[in-house]
Amino acid sequence: MPRISYVNGRYAPHADAYVHIEDRGYQFADAVYEVCEVAKGYIVDMAGHLDRLGRSLDELRMAWPMSRAAFEIVVREVVRRNRVMNGLVYIQVSRGVAPRDFLFPAGGRSSLVVTARKVNPAINAGKAEAGIKVITVPENRWDRVDIKTVGLLPNVLAKEQAKAAGAQEAWFVDADGNVKEGGSSNAWIVTKDGVLVTRPADHGILRGITRTTLFKVAAGLGLKVEERYFSVQEAKEAREAFISSATTIAMPVVAIDGAPIANGHPGSVVLSLRQAFFDVAEKRPA
Ligand code: PLP
């Protein structure tokens, strides 16, 4: 069965799904995106992801390409046409196609691309069993990373650097030595007292949808969450560390810059969050 993608008003075979060379997403990274997890045939936390997409569009004064109701139908249709039971759906809205000019095009129409693909859930389950390693890198992104734009070159380079160091994620660190977030995830620790700590979602990080759901999961498990800054040093001495994102849920971190966290194995708190996540998250059939 060929993959089907949605591009500017039509469902096309993935291999033939193109955008124009003067699409502003291509030329200026003038585009925003979302990634939703698909699990057991459900799109996870779709409302939260589309709310955040709306916020990103508003911040950049970009128009929705269609009504939200129609948008939701397209997203679900792409998942359905690709028969994705477990995997992800990717949504990208750009300011559209216009002759190259820095200024917003007058009366331009934003463009929409939606793709979906299957991911074997055993891959993430295996990663969660082993835990992942992270490295730390100095923050070098612009200060509006609360907007989910496709301008991800620093993230690409940081994650390549992590890979070269035998790690799977890079944590951006601010000038004071505090952890911000990962290249494609939020960063968390668990203190010796069992308190979850993650950085406040000010303009310095992306307000992860998974992060928000994990607050509810933690409350349900009777766990306390503190939104505060934490340093690389505090993270290295923590009882547990983990990352969160739509595609990884809560994923244990077992080493930071080569130093093992606690006994170097995934912690019980993150595994219990991971276990309970799907009971709490919003689930919309595709
Ligand atoms: N931070 C960054 C930089 C990200 O790219 C992502 C996800 O892609 C996240 C955090 C986690 O966000 P979410 O939980 O909504 O996937």
mmCIF file of N, CA, C and O in Angstrom, residues 230-274:
data_model
loop_
_atom_site.group_PDB
_atom_site.id
_atom_site.type_symbol
_atom_site.label_atom_id
_atom_site.label_comp_id
_atom_site.label_asym_id
_atom_site.label_seq_id
_atom_site.Cartn_x
_atom_site.Cartn_y
_atom_site.Cartn_z
ATOM 1 N N PHE A 230 16.753 23.964 36.941
ATOM 2 C CA PHE A 230 17.697 23.028 37.565
ATOM 3 C C PHE A 230 18.981 23.022 36.743
ATOM 4 O O PHE A 230 18.957 23.189 35.516
ATOM 5 N N SER A 231 20.084 22.861 37.452
ATOM 6 C CA SER A 231 21.384 22.949 36.775
ATOM 7 C C SER A 231 21.804 21.580 36.243
ATOM 8 O O SER A 231 21.259 20.543 36.647
ATOM 9 N N VAL A 232 22.818 21.594 35.389
ATOM 10 C CA VAL A 232 23.377 20.337 34.875
ATOM 11 C C VAL A 232 23.902 19.520 36.062
ATOM 12 O O VAL A 232 23.701 18.303 36.137
ATOM 13 N N GLN A 233 24.528 20.223 37.019
ATOM 14 C CA GLN A 233 25.080 19.538 38.196
ATOM 15 C C GLN A 233 23.976 18.833 38.984
ATOM 16 O O GLN A 233 24.111 17.662 39.363
ATOM 17 N N GLU A 234 22.854 19.566 39.223
ATOM 18 C CA GLU A 234 21.736 18.958 39.969
ATOM 19 C C GLU A 234 21.196 17.741 39.202
ATOM 20 O O GLU A 234 20.852 16.720 39.808
ATOM 21 N N ALA A 235 21.140 17.855 37.882
ATOM 22 C CA ALA A 235 20.627 16.736 37.076
ATOM 23 C C ALA A 235 21.532 15.511 37.215
ATOM 24 O O ALA A 235 21.057 14.382 37.331
ATOM 25 N N LYS A 236 22.848 15.759 37.232
ATOM 26 C CA LYS A 236 23.789 14.627 37.320
ATOM 27 C C LYS A 236 23.679 13.929 38.680
ATOM 28 O O LYS A 236 23.972 12.747 38.804
ATOM 29 N N GLU A 237 23.250 14.686 39.698
ATOM 30 C CA GLU A 237 23.142 14.105 41.045
ATOM 31 C C GLU A 237 21.718 13.652 41.368
ATOM 32 O O GLU A 237 21.438 13.224 42.488
ATOM 33 N N ALA A 238 20.816 13.765 40.393
ATOM 34 C CA ALA A 238 19.401 13.457 40.650
ATOM 35 C C ALA A 238 19.178 11.958 40.809
ATOM 36 O O ALA A 238 20.028 11.134 40.435
ATOM 37 N N ARG A 239 18.003 11.635 41.355
ATOM 38 C CA ARG A 239 17.642 10.212 41.490
ATOM 39 C C ARG A 239 17.308 9.628 40.119
ATOM 40 O O ARG A 239 17.626 8.487 39.820
ATOM 41 N N GLU A 240 16.630 10.452 39.287
ATOM 42 C CA GLU A 240 16.280 10.025 37.931
ATOM 43 C C GLU A 240 16.314 11.237 37.014
ATOM 44 O O GLU A 240 16.203 12.374 37.478
ATOM 45 N N ALA A 241 16.420 10.972 35.746
ATOM 46 C CA ALA A 241 16.261 12.028 34.739
ATOM 47 C C ALA A 241 15.483 11.414 33.586
ATOM 48 O O ALA A 241 15.518 10.190 33.382
ATOM 49 N N PHE A 242 14.761 12.263 32.861
ATOM 50 C CA PHE A 242 14.048 11.749 31.691
ATOM 51 C C PHE A 242 13.697 12.880 30.743
ATOM 52 O O PHE A 242 13.838 14.061 31.084
ATOM 53 N N ILE A 243 13.266 12.492 29.538
ATOM 54 C CA ILE A 243 12.801 13.462 28.552
ATOM 55 C C ILE A 243 11.338 13.166 28.237
ATOM 56 O O ILE A 243 10.858 12.057 28.498
ATOM 57 N N SER A 244 10.650 14.170 27.694
ATOM 58 C CA SER A 244 9.273 13.925 27.242
ATOM 59 C C SER A 244 9.059 14.567 25.888
ATOM 60 O O SER A 244 9.587 15.643 25.599
ATOM 61 N N SER A 245 8.280 13.880 25.059
ATOM 62 C CA SER A 245 7.846 14.428 23.770
ATOM 63 C C SER A 245 6.739 13.514 23.259
ATOM 64 O O SER A 245 6.558 12.404 23.779
ATOM 65 N N ALA A 246 6.030 13.999 22.230
ATOM 66 C CA ALA A 246 4.907 13.206 21.708
ATOM 67 C C ALA A 246 5.374 11.824 21.252
ATOM 68 O O ALA A 246 4.653 10.842 21.430
ATOM 69 N N THR A 247 6.555 11.751 20.675
ATOM 70 C CA THR A 247 6.975 10.461 20.117
ATOM 71 C C THR A 247 7.704 9.573 21.128
ATOM 72 O O THR A 247 7.785 8.364 20.923
ATOM 73 N N THR A 248 8.223 10.161 22.208
ATOM 74 C CA THR A 248 8.950 9.323 23.183
ATOM 75 C C THR A 248 8.178 9.156 24.492
ATOM 76 O O THR A 248 8.582 8.386 25.360
ATOM 77 N N ILE A 249 7.066 9.915 24.657
ATOM 78 C CA ILE A 249 6.292 9.943 25.925
ATOM 79 C C ILE A 249 7.259 10.337 27.051
ATOM 80 O O ILE A 249 7.865 11.390 26.961
ATOM 81 N N ALA A 250 7.433 9.503 28.050
ATOM 82 C CA ALA A 250 8.442 9.777 29.084
ATOM 83 C C ALA A 250 9.526 8.727 28.910
ATOM 84 O O ALA A 250 9.251 7.529 28.981
ATOM 85 N N MET A 251 10.738 9.191 28.614
ATOM 86 C CA MET A 251 11.825 8.270 28.246
ATOM 87 C C MET A 251 12.989 8.447 29.241
ATOM 88 O O MET A 251 13.525 9.547 29.379
ATOM 89 N N PRO A 252 13.361 7.366 29.936
ATOM 90 C CA PRO A 252 14.415 7.484 30.951
ATOM 91 C C PRO A 252 15.758 7.929 30.364
ATOM 92 O O PRO A 252 16.147 7.475 29.283
ATOM 93 N N VAL A 253 16.447 8.786 31.086
ATOM 94 C CA VAL A 253 17.820 9.187 30.755
ATOM 95 C C VAL A 253 18.727 8.499 31.773
ATOM 96 O O VAL A 253 18.500 8.627 32.981
ATOM 97 N N VAL A 254 19.715 7.753 31.285
ATOM 98 C CA VAL A 254 20.568 7.011 32.221
ATOM 99 C C VAL A 254 21.977 7.596 32.336
ATOM 100 O O VAL A 254 22.752 7.169 33.188
ATOM 101 N N ALA A 255 22.309 8.574 31.467
ATOM 102 C CA ALA A 255 23.634 9.203 31.590
ATOM 103 C C ALA A 255 23.579 10.607 31.004
ATOM 104 O O ALA A 255 22.861 10.856 30.025
ATOM 105 N N ILE A 256 24.295 11.518 31.652
ATOM 106 C CA ILE A 256 24.405 12.889 31.147
ATOM 107 C C ILE A 256 25.894 13.197 30.981
ATOM 108 O O ILE A 256 26.672 13.063 31.945
ATOM 109 N N ASP A 257 26.300 13.545 29.785
ATOM 110 C CA ASP A 257 27.717 13.816 29.474
ATOM 111 C C ASP A 257 28.608 12.666 29.958
ATOM 112 O O ASP A 257 29.700 12.889 30.515
ATOM 113 N N GLY A 258 28.116 11.450 29.789
ATOM 114 C CA GLY A 258 28.921 10.268 30.137
ATOM 115 C C GLY A 258 28.853 9.874 31.606
ATOM 116 O O GLY A 258 29.349 8.802 31.980
ATOM 117 N N ALA A 259 28.230 10.704 32.453
ATOM 118 C CA ALA A 259 28.133 10.371 33.880
ATOM 119 C C ALA A 259 26.808 9.648 34.135
ATOM 120 O O ALA A 259 25.749 10.186 33.816
ATOM 121 N N PRO A 260 26.859 8.433 34.732
ATOM 122 C CA PRO A 260 25.599 7.709 34.962
ATOM 123 C C PRO A 260 24.704 8.419 35.973
ATOM 124 O O PRO A 260 25.200 9.035 36.923
ATOM 125 N N ILE A 261 23.389 8.334 35.755
ATOM 126 C CA ILE A 261 22.426 8.875 36.710
ATOM 127 C C ILE A 261 22.093 7.752 37.694
ATOM 128 O O ILE A 261 21.684 6.664 37.278
ATOM 129 N N ALA A 262 22.280 8.013 38.965
ATOM 130 C CA ALA A 262 22.060 7.018 40.033
ATOM 131 C C ALA A 262 22.801 5.727 39.663
ATOM 132 O O ALA A 262 24.000 5.772 39.405
ATOM 133 N N ASN A 263 22.088 4.589 39.562
ATOM 134 C CA ASN A 263 22.787 3.330 39.265
ATOM 135 C C ASN A 263 22.939 3.075 37.763
ATOM 136 O O ASN A 263 23.350 2.005 37.343
ATOM 137 N N GLY A 264 22.561 4.091 36.943
ATOM 138 C CA GLY A 264 22.744 3.951 35.497
ATOM 139 C C GLY A 264 21.641 3.157 34.811
ATOM 140 O O GLY A 264 21.774 2.801 33.636
ATOM 141 N N HIS A 265 20.539 2.903 35.542
ATOM 142 C CA HIS A 265 19.402 2.191 34.954
ATOM 143 C C HIS A 265 18.161 3.079 34.997
ATOM 144 O O HIS A 265 18.078 3.980 35.827
ATOM 145 N N PRO A 266 17.179 2.809 34.119
ATOM 146 C CA PRO A 266 15.950 3.613 34.156
ATOM 147 C C PRO A 266 15.315 3.595 35.543
ATOM 148 O O PRO A 266 15.302 2.566 36.214
ATOM 149 N N GLY A 267 14.800 4.763 35.955
ATOM 150 C CA GLY A 267 14.219 4.869 37.295
ATOM 151 C C GLY A 267 12.762 4.425 37.323
ATOM 152 O O GLY A 267 12.086 4.356 36.296
ATOM 153 N N SER A 268 12.278 4.140 38.525
ATOM 154 C CA SER A 268 10.903 3.630 38.664
ATOM 155 C C SER A 268 9.859 4.729 38.463
ATOM 156 O O SER A 268 8.760 4.455 37.996
ATOM 157 N N VAL A 269 10.184 5.972 38.797
ATOM 158 C CA VAL A 269 9.194 7.051 38.671
ATOM 159 C C VAL A 269 8.867 7.286 37.195
ATOM 160 O O VAL A 269 7.698 7.321 36.803
ATOM 161 N N VAL A 270 9.901 7.413 36.373
ATOM 162 C CA VAL A 270 9.642 7.666 34.943
ATOM 163 C C VAL A 270 8.911 6.479 34.313
ATOM 164 O O VAL A 270 8.002 6.667 33.493
ATOM 165 N N LEU A 271 9.244 5.284 34.735
ATOM 166 C CA LEU A 271 8.565 4.125 34.142
ATOM 167 C C LEU A 271 7.097 4.082 34.562
ATOM 168 O O LEU A 271 6.227 3.708 33.768
ATOM 169 N N SER A 272 6.786 4.531 35.778
ATOM 170 C CA SER A 272 5.370 4.546 36.191
ATOM 171 C C SER A 272 4.609 5.649 35.452
ATOM 172 O O SER A 272 3.442 5.477 35.097
ATOM 173 N N LEU A 273 5.273 6.777 35.178
ATOM 174 C CA LEU A 273 4.629 7.838 34.378
ATOM 175 C C LEU A 273 4.335 7.322 32.982
ATOM 176 O O LEU A 273 3.264 7.533 32.418
ATOM 177 N N ARG A 274 5.306 6.653 32.428
ATOM 178 C CA ARG A 274 5.175 6.102 31.067
ATOM 179 C C ARG A 274 4.015 5.115 30.997
ATOM 180 O O ARG A 274 3.221 5.127 30.075
#
